[in-house]
Every structure is written in C-alpha cells, then in structure tokens.
Tab-separated table of C-alpha atoms in Angstrom:
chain	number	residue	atom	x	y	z
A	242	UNK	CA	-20.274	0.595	13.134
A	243	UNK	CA	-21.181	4.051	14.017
A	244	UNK	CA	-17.311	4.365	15.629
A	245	UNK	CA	-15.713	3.372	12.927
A	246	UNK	CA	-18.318	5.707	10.512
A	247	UNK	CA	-17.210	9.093	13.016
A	248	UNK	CA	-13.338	8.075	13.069
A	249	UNK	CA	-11.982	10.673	10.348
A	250	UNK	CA	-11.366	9.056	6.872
A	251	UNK	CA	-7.536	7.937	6.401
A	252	UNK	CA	-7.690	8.548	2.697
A	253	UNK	CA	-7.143	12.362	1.783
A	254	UNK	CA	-8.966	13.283	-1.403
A	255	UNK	CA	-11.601	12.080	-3.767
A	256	UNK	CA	-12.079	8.097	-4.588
A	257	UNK	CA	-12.866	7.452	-7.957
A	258	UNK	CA	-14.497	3.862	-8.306
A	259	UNK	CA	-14.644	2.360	-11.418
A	260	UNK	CA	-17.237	-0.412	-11.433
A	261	UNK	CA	-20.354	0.341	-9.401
A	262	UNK	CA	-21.618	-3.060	-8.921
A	263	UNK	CA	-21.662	-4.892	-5.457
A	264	UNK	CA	-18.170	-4.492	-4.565
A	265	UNK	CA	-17.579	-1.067	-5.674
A	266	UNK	CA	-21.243	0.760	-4.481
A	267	UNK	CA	-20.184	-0.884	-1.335
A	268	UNK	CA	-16.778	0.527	-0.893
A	269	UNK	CA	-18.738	3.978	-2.001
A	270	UNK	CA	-21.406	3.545	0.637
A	271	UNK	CA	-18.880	3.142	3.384
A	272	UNK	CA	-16.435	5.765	2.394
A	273	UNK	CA	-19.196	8.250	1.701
A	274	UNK	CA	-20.401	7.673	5.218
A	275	UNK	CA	-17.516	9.268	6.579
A	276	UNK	CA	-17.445	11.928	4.483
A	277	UNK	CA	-15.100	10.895	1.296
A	278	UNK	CA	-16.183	12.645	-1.958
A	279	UNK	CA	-16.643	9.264	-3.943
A	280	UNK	CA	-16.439	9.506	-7.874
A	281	UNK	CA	-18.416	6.838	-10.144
A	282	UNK	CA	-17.967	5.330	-13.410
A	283	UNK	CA	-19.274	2.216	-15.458
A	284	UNK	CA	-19.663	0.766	-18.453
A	285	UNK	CA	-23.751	0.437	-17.475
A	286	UNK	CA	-25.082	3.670	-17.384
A	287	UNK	CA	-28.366	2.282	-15.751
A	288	UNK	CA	-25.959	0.416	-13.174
A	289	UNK	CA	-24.220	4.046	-12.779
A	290	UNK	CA	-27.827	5.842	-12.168
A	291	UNK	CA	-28.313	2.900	-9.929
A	292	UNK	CA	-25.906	3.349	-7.929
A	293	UNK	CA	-25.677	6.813	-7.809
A	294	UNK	CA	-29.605	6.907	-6.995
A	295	UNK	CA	-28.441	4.540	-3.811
A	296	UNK	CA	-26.155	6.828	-2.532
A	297	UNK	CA	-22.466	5.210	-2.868
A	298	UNK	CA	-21.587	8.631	-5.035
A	299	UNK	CA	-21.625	10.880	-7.709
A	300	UNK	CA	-20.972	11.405	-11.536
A	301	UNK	CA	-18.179	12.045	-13.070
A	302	UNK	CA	-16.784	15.279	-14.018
A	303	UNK	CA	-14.276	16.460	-16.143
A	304	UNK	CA	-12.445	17.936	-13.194
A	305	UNK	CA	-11.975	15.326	-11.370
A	306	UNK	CA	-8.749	14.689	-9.461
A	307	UNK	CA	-9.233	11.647	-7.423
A	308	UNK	CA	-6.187	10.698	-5.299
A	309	UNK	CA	-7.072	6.752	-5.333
A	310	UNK	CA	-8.522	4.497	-8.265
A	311	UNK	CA	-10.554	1.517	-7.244
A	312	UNK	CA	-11.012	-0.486	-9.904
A	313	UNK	CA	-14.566	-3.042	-9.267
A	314	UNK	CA	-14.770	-4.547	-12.830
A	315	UNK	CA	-14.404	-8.508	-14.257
A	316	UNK	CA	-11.185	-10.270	-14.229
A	317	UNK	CA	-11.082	-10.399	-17.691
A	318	UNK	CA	-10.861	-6.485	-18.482
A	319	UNK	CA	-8.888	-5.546	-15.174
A	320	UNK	CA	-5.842	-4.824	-16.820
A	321	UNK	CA	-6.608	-2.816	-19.505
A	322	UNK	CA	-8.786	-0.744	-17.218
A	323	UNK	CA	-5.806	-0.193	-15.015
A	324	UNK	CA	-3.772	1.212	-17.743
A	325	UNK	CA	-6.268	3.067	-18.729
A	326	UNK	CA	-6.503	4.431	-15.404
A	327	UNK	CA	-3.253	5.028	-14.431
A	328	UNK	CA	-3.197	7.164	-17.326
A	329	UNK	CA	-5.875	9.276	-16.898
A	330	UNK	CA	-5.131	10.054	-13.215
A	331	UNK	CA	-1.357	10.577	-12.991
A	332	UNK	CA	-1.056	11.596	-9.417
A	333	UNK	CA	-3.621	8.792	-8.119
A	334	UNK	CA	-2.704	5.620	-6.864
A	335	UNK	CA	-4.846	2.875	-8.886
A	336	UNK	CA	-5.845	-0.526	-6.947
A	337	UNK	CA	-8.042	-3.102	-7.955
A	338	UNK	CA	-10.668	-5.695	-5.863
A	339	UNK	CA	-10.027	-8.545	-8.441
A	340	UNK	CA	-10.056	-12.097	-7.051
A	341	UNK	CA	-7.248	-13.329	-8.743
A	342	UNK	CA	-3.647	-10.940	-8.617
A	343	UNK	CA	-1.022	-12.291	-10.567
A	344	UNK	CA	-2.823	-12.601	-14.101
A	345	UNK	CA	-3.829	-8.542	-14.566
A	346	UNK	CA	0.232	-8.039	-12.568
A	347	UNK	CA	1.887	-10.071	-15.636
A	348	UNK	CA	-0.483	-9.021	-18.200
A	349	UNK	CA	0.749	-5.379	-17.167
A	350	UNK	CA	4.162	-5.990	-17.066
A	351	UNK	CA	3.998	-7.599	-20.254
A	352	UNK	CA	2.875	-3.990	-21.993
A	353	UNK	CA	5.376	-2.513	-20.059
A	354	UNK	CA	2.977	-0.047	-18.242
A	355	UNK	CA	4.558	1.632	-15.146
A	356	UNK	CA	3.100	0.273	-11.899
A	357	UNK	CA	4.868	2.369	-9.282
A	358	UNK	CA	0.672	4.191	-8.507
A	359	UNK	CA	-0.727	0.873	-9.219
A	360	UNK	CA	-1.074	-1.886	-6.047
A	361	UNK	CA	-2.990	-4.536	-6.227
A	362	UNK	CA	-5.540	-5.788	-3.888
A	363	UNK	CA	-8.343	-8.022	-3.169
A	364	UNK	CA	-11.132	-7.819	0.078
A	365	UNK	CA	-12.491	-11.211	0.868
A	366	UNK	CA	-16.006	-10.264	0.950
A	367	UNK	CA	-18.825	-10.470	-1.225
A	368	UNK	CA	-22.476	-11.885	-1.203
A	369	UNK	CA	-24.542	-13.928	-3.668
A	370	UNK	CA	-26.544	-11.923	-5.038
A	371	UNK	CA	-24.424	-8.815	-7.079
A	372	UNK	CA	-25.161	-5.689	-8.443
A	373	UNK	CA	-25.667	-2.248	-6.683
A	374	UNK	CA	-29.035	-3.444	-5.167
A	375	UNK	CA	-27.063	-5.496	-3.157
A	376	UNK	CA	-24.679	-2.850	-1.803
A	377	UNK	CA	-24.202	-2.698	1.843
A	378	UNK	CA	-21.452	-0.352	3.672
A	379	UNK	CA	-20.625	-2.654	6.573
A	380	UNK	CA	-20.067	-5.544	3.528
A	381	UNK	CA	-16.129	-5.753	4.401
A	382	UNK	CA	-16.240	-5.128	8.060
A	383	UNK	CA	-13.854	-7.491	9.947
A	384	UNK	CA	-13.070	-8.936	6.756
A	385	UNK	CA	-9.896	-9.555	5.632
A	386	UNK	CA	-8.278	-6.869	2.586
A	387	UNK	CA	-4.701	-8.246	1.106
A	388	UNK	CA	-2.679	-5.996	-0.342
A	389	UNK	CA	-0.041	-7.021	-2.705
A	390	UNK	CA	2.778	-4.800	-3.388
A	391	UNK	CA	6.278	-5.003	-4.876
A	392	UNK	CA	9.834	-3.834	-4.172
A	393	UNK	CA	8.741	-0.652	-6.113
A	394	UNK	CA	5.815	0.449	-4.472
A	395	UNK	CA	6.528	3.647	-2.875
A	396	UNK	CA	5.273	3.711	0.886
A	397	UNK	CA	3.132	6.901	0.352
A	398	UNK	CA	1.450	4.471	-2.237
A	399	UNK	CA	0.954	2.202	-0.021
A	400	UNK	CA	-0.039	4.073	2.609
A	401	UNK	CA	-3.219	4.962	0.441
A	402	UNK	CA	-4.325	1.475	0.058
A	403	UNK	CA	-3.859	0.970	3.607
A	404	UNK	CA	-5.959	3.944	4.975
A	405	UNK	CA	-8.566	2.859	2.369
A	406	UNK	CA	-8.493	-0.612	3.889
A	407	UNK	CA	-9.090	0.721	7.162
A	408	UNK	CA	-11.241	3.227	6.460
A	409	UNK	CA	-13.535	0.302	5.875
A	410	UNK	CA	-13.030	-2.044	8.436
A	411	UNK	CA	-10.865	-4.420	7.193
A	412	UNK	CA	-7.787	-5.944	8.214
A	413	UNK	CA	-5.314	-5.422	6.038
A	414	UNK	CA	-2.940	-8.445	5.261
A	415	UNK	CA	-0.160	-7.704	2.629
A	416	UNK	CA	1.021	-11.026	0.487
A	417	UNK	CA	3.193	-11.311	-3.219
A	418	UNK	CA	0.375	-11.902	-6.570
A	419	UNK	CA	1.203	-15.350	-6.210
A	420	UNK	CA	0.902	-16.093	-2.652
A	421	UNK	CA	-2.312	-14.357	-2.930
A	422	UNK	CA	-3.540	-16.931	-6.083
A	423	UNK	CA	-2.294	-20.089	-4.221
A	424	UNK	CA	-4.228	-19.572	-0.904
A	425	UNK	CA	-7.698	-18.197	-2.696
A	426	UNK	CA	-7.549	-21.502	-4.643
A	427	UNK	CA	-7.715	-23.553	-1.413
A	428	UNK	CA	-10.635	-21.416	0.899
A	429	UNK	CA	-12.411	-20.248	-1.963
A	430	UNK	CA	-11.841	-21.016	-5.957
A	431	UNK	CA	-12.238	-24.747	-4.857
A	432	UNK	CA	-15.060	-24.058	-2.064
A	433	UNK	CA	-17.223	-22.629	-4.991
A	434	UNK	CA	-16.247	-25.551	-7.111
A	435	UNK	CA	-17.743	-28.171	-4.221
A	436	UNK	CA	-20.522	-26.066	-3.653
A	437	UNK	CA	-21.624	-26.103	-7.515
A	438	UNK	CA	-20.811	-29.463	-8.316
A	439	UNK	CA	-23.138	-30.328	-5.081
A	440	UNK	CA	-25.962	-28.197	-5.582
A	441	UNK	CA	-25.855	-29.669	-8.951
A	442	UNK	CA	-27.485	-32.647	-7.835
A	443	UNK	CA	-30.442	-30.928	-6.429
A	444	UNK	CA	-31.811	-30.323	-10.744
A	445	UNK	CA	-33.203	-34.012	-10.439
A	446	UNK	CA	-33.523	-34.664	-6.362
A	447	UNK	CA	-36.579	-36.431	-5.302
A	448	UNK	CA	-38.893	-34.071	-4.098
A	449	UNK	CA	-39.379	-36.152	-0.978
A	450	UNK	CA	-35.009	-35.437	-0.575
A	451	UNK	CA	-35.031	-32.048	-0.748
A	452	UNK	CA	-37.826	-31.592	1.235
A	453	UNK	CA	-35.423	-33.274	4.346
A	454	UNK	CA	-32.772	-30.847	3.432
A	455	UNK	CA	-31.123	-28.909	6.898
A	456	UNK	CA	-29.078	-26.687	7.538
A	457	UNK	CA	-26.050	-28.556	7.081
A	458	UNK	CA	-27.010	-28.992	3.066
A	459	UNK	CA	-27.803	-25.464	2.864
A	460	UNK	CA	-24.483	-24.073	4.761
A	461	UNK	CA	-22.647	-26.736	2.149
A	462	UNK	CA	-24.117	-24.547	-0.847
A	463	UNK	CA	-24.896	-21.634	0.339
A	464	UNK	CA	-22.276	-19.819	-2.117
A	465	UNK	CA	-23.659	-21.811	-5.367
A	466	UNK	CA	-25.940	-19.256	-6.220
A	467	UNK	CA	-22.963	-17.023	-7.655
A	468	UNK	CA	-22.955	-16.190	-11.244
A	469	UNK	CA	-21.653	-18.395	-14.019
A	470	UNK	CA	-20.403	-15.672	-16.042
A	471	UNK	CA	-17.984	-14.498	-13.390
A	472	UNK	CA	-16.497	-17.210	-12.060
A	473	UNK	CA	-15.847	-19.159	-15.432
A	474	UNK	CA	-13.065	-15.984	-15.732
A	475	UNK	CA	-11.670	-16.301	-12.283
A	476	UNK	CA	-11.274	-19.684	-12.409
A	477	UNK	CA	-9.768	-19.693	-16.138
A	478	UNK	CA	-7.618	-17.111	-14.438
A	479	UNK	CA	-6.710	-18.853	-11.730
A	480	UNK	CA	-6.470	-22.581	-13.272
A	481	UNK	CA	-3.316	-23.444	-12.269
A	482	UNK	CA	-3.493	-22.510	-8.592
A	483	UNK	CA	-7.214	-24.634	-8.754
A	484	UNK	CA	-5.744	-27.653	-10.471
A	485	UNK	CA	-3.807	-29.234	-7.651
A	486	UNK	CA	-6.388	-28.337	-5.057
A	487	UNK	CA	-8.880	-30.432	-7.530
A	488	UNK	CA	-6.644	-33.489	-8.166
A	489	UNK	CA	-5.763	-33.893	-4.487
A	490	UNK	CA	-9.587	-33.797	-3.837
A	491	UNK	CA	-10.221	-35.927	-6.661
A	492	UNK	CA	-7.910	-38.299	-4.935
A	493	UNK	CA	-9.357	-38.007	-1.381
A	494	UNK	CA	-12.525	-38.976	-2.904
A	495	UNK	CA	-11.554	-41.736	-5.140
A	496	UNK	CA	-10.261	-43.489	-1.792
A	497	UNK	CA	-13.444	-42.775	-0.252
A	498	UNK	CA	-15.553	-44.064	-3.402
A	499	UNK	CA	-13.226	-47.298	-2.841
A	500	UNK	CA	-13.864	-47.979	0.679
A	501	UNK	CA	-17.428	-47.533	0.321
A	502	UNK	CA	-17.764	-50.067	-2.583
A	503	UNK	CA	-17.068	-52.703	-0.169
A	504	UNK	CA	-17.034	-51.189	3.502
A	505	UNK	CA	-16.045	-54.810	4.328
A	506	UNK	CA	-12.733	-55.186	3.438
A	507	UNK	CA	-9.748	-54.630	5.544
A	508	UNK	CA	-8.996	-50.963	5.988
A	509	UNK	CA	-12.513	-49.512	4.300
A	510	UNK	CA	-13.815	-48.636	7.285
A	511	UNK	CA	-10.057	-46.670	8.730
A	512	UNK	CA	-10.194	-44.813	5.567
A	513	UNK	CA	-13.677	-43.258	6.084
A	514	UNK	CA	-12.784	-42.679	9.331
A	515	UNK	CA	-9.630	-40.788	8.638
A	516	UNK	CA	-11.111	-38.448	6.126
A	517	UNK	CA	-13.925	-37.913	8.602
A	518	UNK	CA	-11.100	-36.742	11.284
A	519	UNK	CA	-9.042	-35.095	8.950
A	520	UNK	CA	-12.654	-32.785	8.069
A	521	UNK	CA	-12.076	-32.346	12.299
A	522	UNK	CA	-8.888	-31.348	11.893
A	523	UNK	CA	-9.145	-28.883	9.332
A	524	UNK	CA	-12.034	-27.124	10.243
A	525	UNK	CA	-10.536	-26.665	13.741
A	526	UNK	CA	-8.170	-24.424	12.670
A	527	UNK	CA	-10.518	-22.035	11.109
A	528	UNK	CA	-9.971	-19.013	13.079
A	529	UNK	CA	-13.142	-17.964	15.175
A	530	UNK	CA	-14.536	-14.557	16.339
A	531	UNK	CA	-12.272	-11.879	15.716
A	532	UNK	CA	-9.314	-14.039	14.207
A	533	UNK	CA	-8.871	-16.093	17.568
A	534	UNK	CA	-8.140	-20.038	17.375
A	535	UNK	CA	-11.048	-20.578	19.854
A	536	UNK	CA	-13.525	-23.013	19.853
A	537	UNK	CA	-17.060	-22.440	20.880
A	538	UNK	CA	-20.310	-24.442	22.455
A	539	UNK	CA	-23.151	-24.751	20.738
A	540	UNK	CA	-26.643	-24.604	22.250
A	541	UNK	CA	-29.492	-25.082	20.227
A	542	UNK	CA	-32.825	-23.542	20.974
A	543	UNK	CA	-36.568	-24.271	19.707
A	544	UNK	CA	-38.155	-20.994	18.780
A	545	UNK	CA	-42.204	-20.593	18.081
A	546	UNK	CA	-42.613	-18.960	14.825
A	547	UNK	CA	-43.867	-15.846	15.684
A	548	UNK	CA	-42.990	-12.119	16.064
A	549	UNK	CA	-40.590	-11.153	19.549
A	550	UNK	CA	-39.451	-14.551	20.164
A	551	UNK	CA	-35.637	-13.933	18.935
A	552	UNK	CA	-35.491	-10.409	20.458
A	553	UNK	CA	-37.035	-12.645	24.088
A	554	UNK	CA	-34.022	-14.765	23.517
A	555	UNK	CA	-31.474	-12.213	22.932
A	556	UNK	CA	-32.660	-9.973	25.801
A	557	UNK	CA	-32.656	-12.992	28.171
A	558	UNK	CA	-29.162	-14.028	27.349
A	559	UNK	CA	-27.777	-10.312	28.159
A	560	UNK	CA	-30.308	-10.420	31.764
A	561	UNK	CA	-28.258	-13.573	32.371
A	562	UNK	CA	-24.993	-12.557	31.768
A	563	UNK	CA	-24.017	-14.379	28.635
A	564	UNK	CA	-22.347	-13.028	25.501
A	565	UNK	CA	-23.292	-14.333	21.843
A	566	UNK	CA	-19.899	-15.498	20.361
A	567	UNK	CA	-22.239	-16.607	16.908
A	568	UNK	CA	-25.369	-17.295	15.807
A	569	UNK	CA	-26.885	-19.346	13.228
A	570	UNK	CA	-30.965	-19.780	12.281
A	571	UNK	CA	-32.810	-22.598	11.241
A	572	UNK	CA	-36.252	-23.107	10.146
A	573	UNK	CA	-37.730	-26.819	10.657
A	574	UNK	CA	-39.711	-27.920	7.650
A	575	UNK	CA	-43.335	-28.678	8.200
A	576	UNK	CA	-43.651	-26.846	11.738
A	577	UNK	CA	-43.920	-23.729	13.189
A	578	UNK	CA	-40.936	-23.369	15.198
A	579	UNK	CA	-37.228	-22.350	14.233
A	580	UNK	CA	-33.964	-23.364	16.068
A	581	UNK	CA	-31.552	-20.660	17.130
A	582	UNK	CA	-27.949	-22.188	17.582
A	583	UNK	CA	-26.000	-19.656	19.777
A	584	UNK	CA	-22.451	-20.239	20.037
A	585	UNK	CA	-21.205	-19.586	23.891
A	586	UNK	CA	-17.800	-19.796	25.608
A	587	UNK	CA	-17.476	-23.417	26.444
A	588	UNK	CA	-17.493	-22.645	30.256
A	589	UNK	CA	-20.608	-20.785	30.548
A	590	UNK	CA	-22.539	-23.650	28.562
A	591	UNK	CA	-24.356	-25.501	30.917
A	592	UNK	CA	-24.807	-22.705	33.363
A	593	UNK	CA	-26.558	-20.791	29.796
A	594	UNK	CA	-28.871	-24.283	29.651
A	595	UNK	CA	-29.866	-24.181	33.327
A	596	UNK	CA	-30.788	-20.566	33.038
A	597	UNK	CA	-32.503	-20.753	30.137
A	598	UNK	CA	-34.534	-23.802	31.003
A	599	UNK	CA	-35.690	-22.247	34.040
A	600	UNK	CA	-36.936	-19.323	32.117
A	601	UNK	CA	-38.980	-22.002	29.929
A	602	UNK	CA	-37.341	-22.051	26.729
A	603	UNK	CA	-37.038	-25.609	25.429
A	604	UNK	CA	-33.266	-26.563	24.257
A	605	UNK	CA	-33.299	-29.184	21.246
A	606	UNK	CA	-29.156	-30.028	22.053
A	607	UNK	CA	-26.801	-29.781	24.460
C-alpha cells in the first residue's frame, strides 16, 4: 500500500467523480492519497457532504477542468449521465464503473452521441454494505479493472483510463461491451442470484438450523446482503447474458432433484457424484494469490477467544519461516474459541503442523 500511495499518479489533471457512493468515494480516497485533485458531484447533497467530510474530495466549482470523468451512478441513469458529461467537459475523457457495458454503449449510440472521450469500464470490486461510509482506498487493490474500448478510441484516451486503473491498483484487462456482459453473468450476476435465492430460506429456518450454520453457509451467502434496488437494474440490464447461465443451472439441478428422489435407481448415485466433481473441477481453476493457478493447504487452527492470540499465531508463523498464502476466520458457536484456517504452500504443510504443535497450539485439521 504505502508504495503504490508514493509512486507518482499516472493521471495528469483533476478527476471529477460523479457519484460519491461506495465505488466512487473509494476511487477518490485512493487517488487523493497520491495527490490527485479529485472533484465531487451527486444527486444527494447529504451523500456529497458525506463524502466530502470523509476525505475522497472536494466541491465542485464552476472552474473546473477535470481531464477524466468517472461516472459512479445506477445502471439505469448511466447513459444519460455520460452525455451529459461528455458535454460539459469537452477535453475530458468520460468512463464509467457500471456493472453491465453494452446496455449504456447501445443506448448511446442510439442518440448518436460521440464516444471518441467516452470508454467504458467496470472494476470488479465492491462490498456489501454501500454508501460513502463504506469507502475504503485499498477497495480495488489487486482487483481486476476491464476496460472496454472500440476501434475509435484514441490511445491518448485510453491511456487515461489505464493510468487511472493503475493508479489504483488494479489490473487492467481490456474486453468488447459484450464479452464483458457474458463473463459477469457467469462469476457474478448468477453468483448473486444463488446467494439470494439461498439465503432466502433462512426467513423461516428452524432456529435450532441456523444456529448449526458454519462457515461454509456463510461463505455461500456472504454477498446476499446487497441491495434490492440495485441489482433488480443490473440484472434487467443484463437479462439476456443471465438467462442461459440460469436455465443450464436450472437443468443441473433438475437432474440432481431426480437422482435424489430415488437415490436407488441405476445411475442416481453417478449423477450426484458427477456434479459433486464437476463443483471440483470448476473451482480448481479459480486463479489463487496473485492470479496464479496454484493450489494451496489448508491448516486449521483452534484459537482461545481472547485478545493477542491471532497476532501469537501470525508472529509464530513468520519465527518459523512460513508465509500466509490466505486466511480465513471462524467463530464456533457456543464456545470460546475461533478457528484460523491459514492457507500454506502444500510442501511446507506438515513441517507448519509439527512446528506449530510443538509450540502448543492445537490444530483442529490436517
């Protein structure tokens, strides 16, 4: 963090952000930290003094001459707010952090609005909760940013939107509208579909279910606690990327509802297994740490519920030689104690468990 917050900024000039909720305080935050005069605007003015008061920028004023538009607003009124911006600002190149590209692309097209400043993009980041309060300036570090430009796009143009990428810590992937639409469908339209649908089920859970929920329920829906209002327009947007992403599922799951009706007959039992090992399949090709195809080990570790005992851990693991590749918490319901799952390289695994044991912490898998 603090390397990438002393590198010089890439983007020359002010950044005007249009939209000072999550996404675009954020992008303030981090570009103000190195030293980018950041512009904000919204349609809230107590979101505005919000954001403002957090420190992702300043007002307005007429005088403004911001080289780069972002535009952080709802799917629904991104391209009007484009045009509008690409008019106000005639030597700025406009961009946009909407989830779904080729709707506001057409829509502009279709009023015959010049796009040669405008570029569309989208950072895969965000968090559940929304709204300036939620800002954070490391939110799209490591995270991927795609950029979508056309034939037209001049490479000075682009050249902005790339330094802003960059300038806060993303990697920058460039992909056409639709390309873009198809593949957020799959790893995450559809992913916040599942997750709804199952959290769903919790309204009327037994009290005696949810108090055996893990971590493996709450990983599952972690991302169901986005708002309503929001993704009924990205997924109206994107419908007919979503569609066959949802009917293949829905038939995946019919086949599974079959062979469970009657795990007896001839080829039930193959077809749970297969969609079990086709779950392996797919998830193993989830890139890992820093974009690499690598699988890690998993040790799991019993932690007392009290103050020092992760820092212990941590400080122990670095005495011994052994790098965290991931790390996921766990509290266990009813008990004072936590588990901490560190991820390891596979080959340093057992020599971690040894070491660790012999220091006296207790390890609940191996």
């Amino acid at each position: 963090m603090s390397d990438l917050r002393s590198a010089p900024a890439r983007v020359q000039g002010s950044v005007r952000i249009v939209g000072a909720g999550l996404l675009g305080a954020s992008v303030g935050l981090a570009l103000r930290a190195k030293g980018v005069d950041i512009i904000l605007d919204d349609a809230s003015p107590s979101q505005l003094r919000l954001a403002i008061d957090y420190g992702a920028g300043r007002a307005a004023e007429p005088t403004d001459d911001p080289s780069v538009v972002v535009i952080c607003v709802p799917p629904d009124v991104t391209a009007r707010v484009i045009e509008a911006e690409l008019a106000a600002f005639p030597r700025a190149v406009v961009t946009d952090v909407a989830s779904v590209k080729l709707e506001p692309y057409r829509a502009l097209l279709e009023r015959g609005v010049d796009l040669t400043r405008y570029i569309g993009s989208h950072p895969l980041a965000g968090r559940e909760r929304g709204g300036a309060i939620s800002a954070r300036a490391d939110l799209f570090l490591g995270r991927p940013w795609v950029i979508c430009r056309d034939a037209e796009t001049p490479a000075w143009a682009l050249s902005q939107v790339e330094g802003l990428a960059l300038d806060l810590g993303t990697i920058p992937m460039e992909m056409t509208p639709d390309e873009h639409d198809r593949f957020v469908a799959l790893v995450s339209h559809t992913p916040q579909l599942v997750a709804s649908l199952l959290a769903a089920q919790l309204q009327d859970a037994e009290e005696g279910a949810i108090q055996l929920a893990g971590q493996g329920l709450r990983d599952t829906v972690r991302i169901a606690s986005s708002a309503p209002e929001l993704w009924v327009q990205i997924l109206s947007a994107n419908h007919a990327e979503v569609l066959p992403v949802l009917e293949q599922l829905s038939t995946d799951l019919a086949s599974v509802i079959s062979a469970l009706r009657d795990p007896e007959v001839p080829g039930a039992r193959r077809t749970i297994a297969d969609t079990i090992a086709a779950g392996n399949t797919g998830v193993a090709r989830l890139p890992g740490k820093h974009g690499q195809n690598r699988r890690f080990a998993s040790i799991v570790v019993l932690l007392d519920d009290r103050p020092g005992q992760l820092g212990a851990l941590f400080t122990e693991l670095g005495e011994i030689g052994v790098n965290i590749e991931d790390l996921r918490l766990e509290h266990s319901p009813g008990a004072n104690i936590g588990l901490a799952e560190v991820q390891v390289l596979p080959e340093v695994k057992q020599r971690t468990v040894d070491d660790l044991e012999s220091r006296g912490w207790r390890i609940a898998e191996v």
